[in-house]
Tab-separated table of C-alpha atoms in Angstrom:
chain	number	residue	atom	x	y	z
A	15	UNK	CA	-39.234	-166.723	-11.881
A	16	UNK	CA	-41.682	-166.251	-14.755
A	17	UNK	CA	-39.092	-164.177	-16.633
A	18	UNK	CA	-36.506	-166.960	-16.301
A	19	UNK	CA	-38.988	-169.508	-17.633
A	20	UNK	CA	-39.730	-167.271	-20.619
A	21	UNK	CA	-36.007	-166.842	-21.362
A	22	UNK	CA	-35.538	-170.631	-21.217
A	23	UNK	CA	-38.559	-171.112	-23.493
A	24	UNK	CA	-37.179	-168.558	-25.984
A	25	UNK	CA	-33.816	-170.320	-25.938
A	26	UNK	CA	-35.410	-173.737	-26.606
A	27	UNK	CA	-37.617	-172.277	-29.331
A	28	UNK	CA	-34.563	-170.780	-31.066
A	29	UNK	CA	-32.739	-174.124	-30.869
A	30	UNK	CA	-35.760	-175.909	-32.369
A	31	UNK	CA	-36.260	-173.407	-35.190
A	32	UNK	CA	-32.557	-173.404	-36.045
A	33	UNK	CA	-32.565	-177.205	-36.091
A	34	UNK	CA	-35.538	-177.201	-38.480
A	35	UNK	CA	-34.395	-174.416	-40.816
A	36	UNK	CA	-30.652	-175.104	-41.256
A	37	UNK	CA	-31.094	-178.510	-43.002
A	38	UNK	CA	-33.441	-176.821	-45.486
A	39	UNK	CA	-30.884	-174.050	-46.078
A	40	UNK	CA	-28.353	-176.812	-46.762
A	41	UNK	CA	-30.641	-178.409	-49.350
A	42	UNK	CA	-31.238	-175.083	-51.122
A	43	UNK	CA	-27.520	-174.250	-51.102
A	44	UNK	CA	-26.606	-177.643	-52.562
A	45	UNK	CA	-29.264	-177.482	-55.271
A	46	UNK	CA	-28.413	-173.921	-56.282
A	47	UNK	CA	-24.660	-174.507	-55.790
A	48	UNK	CA	-24.295	-171.582	-53.376
A	49	UNK	CA	-20.842	-172.505	-52.113
A	50	UNK	CA	-17.836	-170.979	-50.414
A	51	UNK	CA	-15.124	-172.054	-52.818
A	52	UNK	CA	-11.722	-173.091	-51.388
A	53	UNK	CA	-8.573	-171.093	-52.136
A	54	UNK	CA	-5.009	-170.767	-50.852
A	55	UNK	CA	-6.119	-168.602	-47.895
A	56	UNK	CA	-8.944	-170.821	-46.667
A	57	UNK	CA	-8.723	-173.968	-44.560
A	58	UNK	CA	-11.437	-176.055	-46.252
A	59	UNK	CA	-10.497	-178.096	-49.312
A	60	UNK	CA	-13.905	-178.548	-50.942
A	61	UNK	CA	-16.875	-176.243	-51.696
A	62	UNK	CA	-19.069	-175.731	-48.606
A	63	UNK	CA	-22.546	-174.112	-48.444
A	64	UNK	CA	-22.237	-170.679	-46.848
A	65	UNK	CA	-25.753	-169.472	-46.049
A	66	UNK	CA	-26.081	-170.817	-42.491
A	67	UNK	CA	-26.224	-167.279	-41.112
A	68	UNK	CA	-29.430	-166.589	-43.071
A	69	UNK	CA	-31.189	-168.457	-40.246
A	70	UNK	CA	-30.019	-166.170	-37.430
A	71	UNK	CA	-31.920	-162.912	-37.840
A	72	UNK	CA	-35.400	-164.335	-38.616
A	73	UNK	CA	-35.248	-166.782	-35.707
A	74	UNK	CA	-33.964	-164.147	-33.270
A	75	UNK	CA	-36.625	-161.671	-34.421
A	76	UNK	CA	-39.375	-164.277	-34.057
A	77	UNK	CA	-38.306	-165.343	-30.559
A	78	UNK	CA	-37.820	-161.794	-29.257
A	79	UNK	CA	-41.180	-160.596	-30.625
A	80	UNK	CA	-43.246	-163.626	-29.585
A	81	UNK	CA	-41.829	-164.062	-26.104
A	82	UNK	CA	-41.846	-160.333	-25.383
A	83	UNK	CA	-45.507	-160.392	-26.389
A	84	UNK	CA	-46.069	-163.248	-23.953
A	85	UNK	CA	-44.404	-161.249	-21.188
A	86	UNK	CA	-46.725	-158.337	-21.892
A	87	UNK	CA	-49.802	-160.573	-21.927
A	88	UNK	CA	-49.042	-162.211	-18.592
A	89	UNK	CA	-47.846	-158.975	-16.998
A	90	UNK	CA	-44.214	-159.851	-16.268
A	91	UNK	CA	-42.637	-156.976	-18.214
A	92	UNK	CA	-40.747	-155.402	-15.297
A	93	UNK	CA	-37.362	-154.414	-16.685
A	94	UNK	CA	-37.529	-151.202	-14.656
A	95	UNK	CA	-36.139	-148.749	-17.224
A	96	UNK	CA	-39.342	-147.800	-19.023
A	97	UNK	CA	-41.151	-149.729	-21.751
A	98	UNK	CA	-40.880	-146.858	-24.245
A	99	UNK	CA	-37.099	-146.682	-23.834
A	100	UNK	CA	-36.619	-150.441	-24.256
A	101	UNK	CA	-38.982	-150.531	-27.224
A	102	UNK	CA	-36.998	-147.711	-28.853
A	103	UNK	CA	-33.717	-149.563	-28.337
A	104	UNK	CA	-35.080	-152.814	-29.738
A	105	UNK	CA	-36.791	-151.246	-32.735
A	106	UNK	CA	-33.657	-149.408	-33.832
A	107	UNK	CA	-31.612	-152.577	-33.181
A	108	UNK	CA	-33.877	-154.546	-35.499
A	109	UNK	CA	-33.684	-151.751	-38.072
A	110	UNK	CA	-29.886	-151.926	-38.071
A	111	UNK	CA	-29.950	-155.725	-38.204
A	112	UNK	CA	-32.243	-155.567	-41.228
A	113	UNK	CA	-29.733	-153.405	-43.123
A	114	UNK	CA	-26.859	-155.746	-42.275
A	115	UNK	CA	-28.962	-158.806	-43.098
A	116	UNK	CA	-29.636	-157.469	-46.582
A	117	UNK	CA	-26.008	-156.563	-47.304
A	118	UNK	CA	-24.842	-159.868	-45.800
A	119	UNK	CA	-27.074	-161.917	-48.093
A	120	UNK	CA	-25.959	-159.832	-51.081
A	121	UNK	CA	-22.312	-160.403	-50.166
A	122	UNK	CA	-22.802	-164.159	-49.727
A	123	UNK	CA	-24.621	-164.482	-53.041
A	124	UNK	CA	-22.871	-162.078	-55.433
A	125	UNK	CA	-20.204	-160.217	-53.401
A	126	UNK	CA	-20.227	-156.631	-52.117
A	127	UNK	CA	-17.269	-154.231	-52.099
A	128	UNK	CA	-15.932	-153.521	-48.623
A	129	UNK	CA	-16.563	-149.754	-49.017
A	130	UNK	CA	-20.277	-150.391	-49.490
A	131	UNK	CA	-20.297	-152.802	-46.554
A	132	UNK	CA	-18.619	-150.179	-44.364
A	133	UNK	CA	-21.190	-147.590	-45.401
A	134	UNK	CA	-24.073	-149.881	-44.446
A	135	UNK	CA	-22.338	-150.769	-41.164
A	136	UNK	CA	-21.975	-147.070	-40.313
A	137	UNK	CA	-25.648	-146.462	-41.101
A	138	UNK	CA	-26.615	-149.408	-38.904
A	139	UNK	CA	-24.301	-148.217	-36.100
A	140	UNK	CA	-25.985	-144.802	-36.147
A	141	UNK	CA	-29.176	-146.505	-34.960
A	142	UNK	CA	-27.748	-146.845	-31.456
A	143	UNK	CA	-27.168	-143.148	-30.667
A	144	UNK	CA	-30.534	-142.345	-32.230
A	145	UNK	CA	-32.157	-144.764	-29.766
A	146	UNK	CA	-30.271	-143.130	-26.894
A	147	UNK	CA	-27.447	-145.681	-26.530
A	148	UNK	CA	-23.851	-144.488	-26.634
A	149	UNK	CA	-20.616	-144.810	-24.667
A	150	UNK	CA	-20.774	-142.091	-22.019
A	151	UNK	CA	-18.233	-143.277	-19.445
A	152	UNK	CA	-14.942	-145.185	-19.247
A	153	UNK	CA	-15.445	-145.866	-15.509
A	154	UNK	CA	-11.930	-144.649	-14.681
A	155	UNK	CA	-10.083	-146.432	-17.499
A	156	UNK	CA	-7.080	-144.216	-18.368
A	157	UNK	CA	-8.414	-141.855	-15.715
A	158	UNK	CA	-11.489	-141.065	-17.837
A	159	UNK	CA	-14.963	-141.120	-16.352
A	160	UNK	CA	-17.731	-139.105	-17.983
A	161	UNK	CA	-17.633	-138.697	-21.783
A	162	UNK	CA	-19.565	-135.966	-23.592
A	163	UNK	CA	-22.018	-136.927	-26.371
A	164	UNK	CA	-19.787	-135.070	-28.878
A	165	UNK	CA	-17.113	-137.693	-28.226
A	166	UNK	CA	-19.232	-140.624	-27.117
A	167	UNK	CA	-21.521	-140.797	-30.155
A	168	UNK	CA	-18.741	-140.981	-32.825
A	169	UNK	CA	-16.848	-143.379	-30.524
A	170	UNK	CA	-19.947	-145.585	-30.316
A	171	UNK	CA	-20.320	-145.705	-34.103
A	172	UNK	CA	-16.636	-146.580	-34.458
A	173	UNK	CA	-16.902	-149.250	-31.764
A	174	UNK	CA	-19.961	-150.882	-33.353
A	175	UNK	CA	-18.268	-151.070	-36.766
A	176	UNK	CA	-15.095	-152.375	-35.120
A	177	UNK	CA	-16.813	-155.174	-33.160
A	178	UNK	CA	-18.975	-156.156	-36.126
A	179	UNK	CA	-15.924	-156.541	-38.353
A	180	UNK	CA	-13.963	-158.305	-35.612
A	181	UNK	CA	-16.495	-161.133	-35.542
A	182	UNK	CA	-16.598	-161.164	-39.339
A	183	UNK	CA	-12.810	-161.438	-39.665
A	184	UNK	CA	-12.290	-164.054	-36.924
A	185	UNK	CA	-14.571	-166.440	-38.839
A	186	UNK	CA	-11.673	-168.403	-40.314
A	187	UNK	CA	-12.000	-171.943	-38.969
A	188	UNK	CA	-14.999	-174.077	-38.098
A	189	UNK	CA	-16.797	-172.932	-34.964
A	190	UNK	CA	-14.463	-170.082	-34.023
A	191	UNK	CA	-16.687	-167.038	-34.606
A	192	UNK	CA	-19.818	-168.859	-33.445
A	193	UNK	CA	-18.042	-170.356	-30.419
A	194	UNK	CA	-16.553	-167.069	-29.245
A	195	UNK	CA	-19.888	-165.346	-29.844
A	196	UNK	CA	-21.778	-167.984	-27.843
A	197	UNK	CA	-19.498	-167.547	-24.834
A	198	UNK	CA	-19.809	-163.746	-24.987
A	199	UNK	CA	-23.598	-163.958	-25.363
A	200	UNK	CA	-23.906	-166.316	-22.391
A	201	UNK	CA	-21.810	-163.942	-20.249
A	202	UNK	CA	-23.966	-160.963	-21.243
A	203	UNK	CA	-27.150	-163.003	-20.812
A	204	UNK	CA	-26.196	-163.940	-17.240
A	205	UNK	CA	-25.119	-160.366	-16.435
A	206	UNK	CA	-28.414	-158.964	-17.709
A	207	UNK	CA	-30.356	-161.515	-15.656
A	208	UNK	CA	-28.368	-160.388	-12.604
A	209	UNK	CA	-29.326	-156.755	-13.249
A	210	UNK	CA	-32.901	-157.756	-14.248
A	211	UNK	CA	-32.651	-156.567	-17.858
A	212	UNK	CA	-34.891	-159.438	-18.892
A	213	UNK	CA	-35.480	-158.476	-22.521
A	214	UNK	CA	-31.768	-158.037	-23.213
A	215	UNK	CA	-31.070	-161.392	-21.597
A	216	UNK	CA	-33.817	-162.967	-23.714
A	217	UNK	CA	-32.160	-161.502	-26.812
A	218	UNK	CA	-28.770	-162.930	-25.793
A	219	UNK	CA	-30.060	-166.436	-25.036
A	220	UNK	CA	-32.287	-166.581	-28.122
A	221	UNK	CA	-29.166	-165.831	-30.165
A	222	UNK	CA	-27.262	-168.595	-28.341
A	223	UNK	CA	-30.159	-170.920	-29.119
A	224	UNK	CA	-30.035	-170.379	-32.874
A	225	UNK	CA	-26.221	-170.624	-32.915
A	226	UNK	CA	-26.173	-174.089	-31.300
A	227	UNK	CA	-27.637	-176.101	-34.233
A	228	UNK	CA	-25.493	-174.098	-36.650
A	229	UNK	CA	-22.403	-174.856	-34.527
A	230	UNK	CA	-23.182	-178.598	-34.679
A	231	UNK	CA	-23.470	-178.569	-38.468
A	232	UNK	CA	-20.449	-176.273	-38.864
A	233	UNK	CA	-18.047	-178.146	-36.581
A	234	UNK	CA	-19.289	-181.737	-36.673
A	235	UNK	CA	-21.033	-181.873	-40.039
A	236	UNK	CA	-19.651	-184.157	-42.748
A	237	UNK	CA	-18.808	-182.201	-45.906
A	238	UNK	CA	-18.764	-185.380	-48.023
A	239	UNK	CA	-22.403	-186.024	-47.101
A	240	UNK	CA	-23.475	-182.422	-47.612
A	241	UNK	CA	-24.046	-181.858	-43.882
A	242	UNK	CA	-21.569	-179.034	-43.316
A	243	UNK	CA	-22.359	-175.328	-43.573
A	244	UNK	CA	-20.686	-171.939	-43.002
A	245	UNK	CA	-22.416	-168.867	-41.571
A	246	UNK	CA	-21.160	-166.486	-44.262
A	247	UNK	CA	-21.160	-162.713	-43.905
A	248	UNK	CA	-24.896	-162.752	-43.164
A	249	UNK	CA	-24.274	-164.643	-39.944
A	250	UNK	CA	-21.068	-162.957	-38.823
A	251	UNK	CA	-22.456	-159.447	-39.391
A	252	UNK	CA	-25.608	-160.354	-37.453
A	253	UNK	CA	-23.643	-161.740	-34.508
A	254	UNK	CA	-21.164	-158.852	-34.494
A	255	UNK	CA	-23.917	-156.239	-34.519
A	256	UNK	CA	-25.879	-157.964	-31.756
A	257	UNK	CA	-22.766	-158.240	-29.600
A	258	UNK	CA	-21.946	-154.574	-30.155
A	259	UNK	CA	-25.490	-153.682	-29.038
A	260	UNK	CA	-25.082	-155.675	-25.819
A	261	UNK	CA	-21.639	-154.133	-25.232
A	262	UNK	CA	-22.964	-150.573	-25.599
A	263	UNK	CA	-26.040	-151.303	-23.485
A	264	UNK	CA	-24.007	-152.862	-20.673
A	265	UNK	CA	-21.264	-150.203	-20.815
A	266	UNK	CA	-23.519	-147.138	-20.856
A	267	UNK	CA	-23.644	-145.451	-17.467
A	268	UNK	CA	-27.022	-144.245	-16.262
A	269	UNK	CA	-27.635	-143.429	-12.567
A	270	UNK	CA	-31.215	-144.691	-12.887
A	271	UNK	CA	-30.071	-148.133	-14.048
A	272	UNK	CA	-28.825	-151.027	-11.960
A	273	UNK	CA	-25.341	-151.533	-13.409
A	274	UNK	CA	-22.766	-150.533	-10.791
A	275	UNK	CA	-19.810	-148.382	-11.898
A	276	UNK	CA	-17.618	-150.505	-9.591
A	277	UNK	CA	-18.237	-153.548	-11.820
A	278	UNK	CA	-16.158	-151.924	-14.611
A	279	UNK	CA	-18.634	-152.626	-17.452
A	280	UNK	CA	-16.234	-151.370	-20.144
A	281	UNK	CA	-13.477	-153.800	-19.139
A	282	UNK	CA	-15.909	-156.697	-18.682
A	283	UNK	CA	-17.275	-156.085	-22.178
A	284	UNK	CA	-13.740	-155.848	-23.537
A	285	UNK	CA	-12.680	-159.103	-21.857
A	286	UNK	CA	-15.379	-161.297	-23.411
A	287	UNK	CA	-14.513	-160.050	-26.916
A	288	UNK	CA	-10.798	-159.559	-26.419
A	289	UNK	CA	-9.589	-162.298	-28.769
A	290	UNK	CA	-11.450	-161.134	-31.921
A	291	UNK	CA	-10.975	-157.424	-31.156
A	292	UNK	CA	-7.259	-157.471	-30.367
A	293	UNK	CA	-6.646	-159.882	-33.232
A	294	UNK	CA	-8.083	-157.356	-35.696
A	295	UNK	CA	-5.978	-154.550	-34.178
A	296	UNK	CA	-2.826	-156.672	-34.440
A	297	UNK	CA	-3.529	-157.739	-38.035
A	298	UNK	CA	-4.309	-154.195	-39.219
A	299	UNK	CA	-1.177	-152.803	-37.514
A	300	UNK	CA	0.916	-155.565	-39.106
A	301	UNK	CA	-0.464	-154.792	-42.564
A	302	UNK	CA	0.116	-151.053	-42.066
A	303	UNK	CA	3.705	-151.691	-40.912
A	304	UNK	CA	4.363	-153.848	-43.978
A	305	UNK	CA	2.695	-151.268	-46.293
A	306	UNK	CA	0.013	-153.753	-47.377
A	307	UNK	CA	-3.670	-152.979	-48.041
A	308	UNK	CA	-5.460	-152.932	-44.681
A	309	UNK	CA	-8.482	-154.851	-45.950
A	310	UNK	CA	-6.748	-157.385	-48.192
A	311	UNK	CA	-7.305	-160.900	-46.757
A	312	UNK	CA	-4.193	-162.771	-45.665
A	313	UNK	CA	-3.159	-165.594	-43.321
A	314	UNK	CA	-2.027	-163.589	-40.286
A	315	UNK	CA	-5.008	-164.067	-37.950
A	316	UNK	CA	-4.633	-165.974	-34.689
A	317	UNK	CA	-6.212	-169.148	-36.096
A	318	UNK	CA	-3.731	-169.111	-38.986
A	319	UNK	CA	-0.910	-168.970	-36.437
A	320	UNK	CA	-2.258	-171.992	-34.603
A	321	UNK	CA	-2.499	-173.916	-37.861
A	322	UNK	CA	1.070	-172.885	-38.731
A	323	UNK	CA	2.214	-174.222	-35.340
A	324	UNK	CA	0.810	-177.625	-36.259
A	325	UNK	CA	-2.596	-177.532	-34.580
A	326	UNK	CA	-5.539	-179.151	-36.321
A	327	UNK	CA	-8.557	-176.865	-36.940
A	328	UNK	CA	-10.464	-178.598	-34.120
A	329	UNK	CA	-7.617	-178.331	-31.603
A	330	UNK	CA	-7.003	-174.707	-32.643
A	331	UNK	CA	-10.686	-173.947	-31.967
A	332	UNK	CA	-10.545	-175.476	-28.488
A	333	UNK	CA	-7.253	-173.788	-27.603
A	334	UNK	CA	-8.363	-170.320	-28.759
A	335	UNK	CA	-11.584	-170.712	-26.772
A	336	UNK	CA	-9.491	-171.638	-23.728
A	337	UNK	CA	-7.222	-168.615	-24.235
A	338	UNK	CA	-10.272	-166.362	-24.491
A	339	UNK	CA	-11.744	-167.868	-21.307
A	340	UNK	CA	-8.479	-167.306	-19.427
A	341	UNK	CA	-8.262	-163.642	-20.409
A	342	UNK	CA	-11.938	-163.157	-19.543
A	343	UNK	CA	-11.609	-164.839	-16.135
A	344	UNK	CA	-8.469	-162.862	-15.270
A	345	UNK	CA	-10.066	-159.533	-16.187
A	346	UNK	CA	-13.316	-160.169	-14.342
A	347	UNK	CA	-11.419	-161.148	-11.193
A	348	UNK	CA	-8.648	-158.535	-11.422
A	349	UNK	CA	-11.011	-155.553	-11.719
A	350	UNK	CA	-11.993	-156.104	-8.082
A	351	UNK	CA	-8.396	-155.824	-6.864
A	352	UNK	CA	-6.555	-153.598	-9.356
A	353	UNK	CA	-6.888	-150.291	-11.147
A	354	UNK	CA	-8.823	-150.618	-14.413
A	355	UNK	CA	-6.000	-149.172	-16.476
A	356	UNK	CA	-3.479	-151.657	-15.098
A	357	UNK	CA	-5.797	-154.582	-15.844
A	358	UNK	CA	-6.172	-153.380	-19.440
A	359	UNK	CA	-2.401	-152.898	-19.823
A	360	UNK	CA	-1.698	-156.371	-18.446
A	361	UNK	CA	-4.188	-157.883	-20.906
A	362	UNK	CA	-2.604	-156.137	-23.889
A	363	UNK	CA	0.976	-156.939	-22.792
A	364	UNK	CA	0.088	-160.598	-22.186
A	365	UNK	CA	-1.597	-160.741	-25.614
A	366	UNK	CA	1.478	-159.229	-27.292
A	367	UNK	CA	3.913	-161.574	-25.527
A	368	UNK	CA	1.746	-164.559	-26.410
A	369	UNK	CA	1.925	-163.680	-30.106
A	370	UNK	CA	5.680	-163.155	-29.953
A	371	UNK	CA	5.908	-166.642	-28.469
A	372	UNK	CA	3.719	-168.004	-31.283
A	373	UNK	CA	5.943	-166.304	-33.886
A	374	UNK	CA	9.033	-167.858	-32.270
A	375	UNK	CA	7.461	-171.338	-32.380
A	376	UNK	CA	6.448	-170.906	-36.024
A	377	UNK	CA	9.912	-169.641	-37.014
A	378	UNK	CA	11.549	-172.536	-35.150
A	379	UNK	CA	9.274	-175.027	-36.871
A	380	UNK	CA	10.001	-173.580	-40.326
A	381	UNK	CA	13.718	-173.656	-39.594
A	382	UNK	CA	13.480	-177.306	-38.568
A	383	UNK	CA	11.608	-178.181	-41.749
A	384	UNK	CA	14.238	-176.314	-43.796
A	385	UNK	CA	17.069	-178.266	-42.189
A	386	UNK	CA	15.329	-181.597	-42.969
A	387	UNK	CA	15.084	-180.635	-46.619
């Protein structure tokens, strides 16, 4: 029980620190005019401070270090996989987060070309295989079980960059990236508690804690009173990298660890991040099909579709969260009764049909507006 109390304390500490720091970030942003300016692609109509994500990494680092130290002092560090191994994972994680934190701040303040951002993301992703974490099994998905390091290590680097950018690109309306990340972090936090990976659960819940005050300011803050803030690339890169770490950790098969192969860790990890990940795949494929630059921003993401269908930003946020929850619940239940490959195929087919339905609604609405004119 002591470990649970420490996780709760870390969560509350992160909430408190986020609540204290974010208003000061708002004041600095307003005084220095560090704004996200509106344009034809963005939803907001007035300049909004964009440095909310600067809070994430320092608070998470503080909570993880302090409360891990407390666990060591009181003798409750019993994660069961070796202190040296966990320390190695966490140190390389923090090293990668530091790189992304620096490039995120630079991008939010002066802008960074996407090639340089990709390079830094690849360098950060390489931290995981160096620490011993990489995808080494598909648990029967597509009939694949064990994966050699020659394949698993490059796949891990690709997956980390992919998830990190998925969270970055889904950050298009208030609360969407932070809301989806919170749900995924809570799922991973509970799973790690179940398997007694206490430090990883502490990391997940400390991140949830610092997101909560940001989410309140981002979704419910009044822009006219200077109480609204965006996370910027600093925040989205931090969240994406942390989620990719938890995905790799949970998905990696090790006979000495407690995660059961029958629980289909790869599909469970996929289900909690399905909306941002499949949305990026769909958008990139659409741009490639239309011979457009793959990294040129446009208005083809899922939240843009909801807005085009007539949803308000708030209702679009709630509906997308509900869609994500439905896919996650289906996958986590279906893996106990169906072949992994079939569950994955059903998810992708359902996602594709859903977007075809959205396109039909949007086309019908545009046609109706054209007839009125």
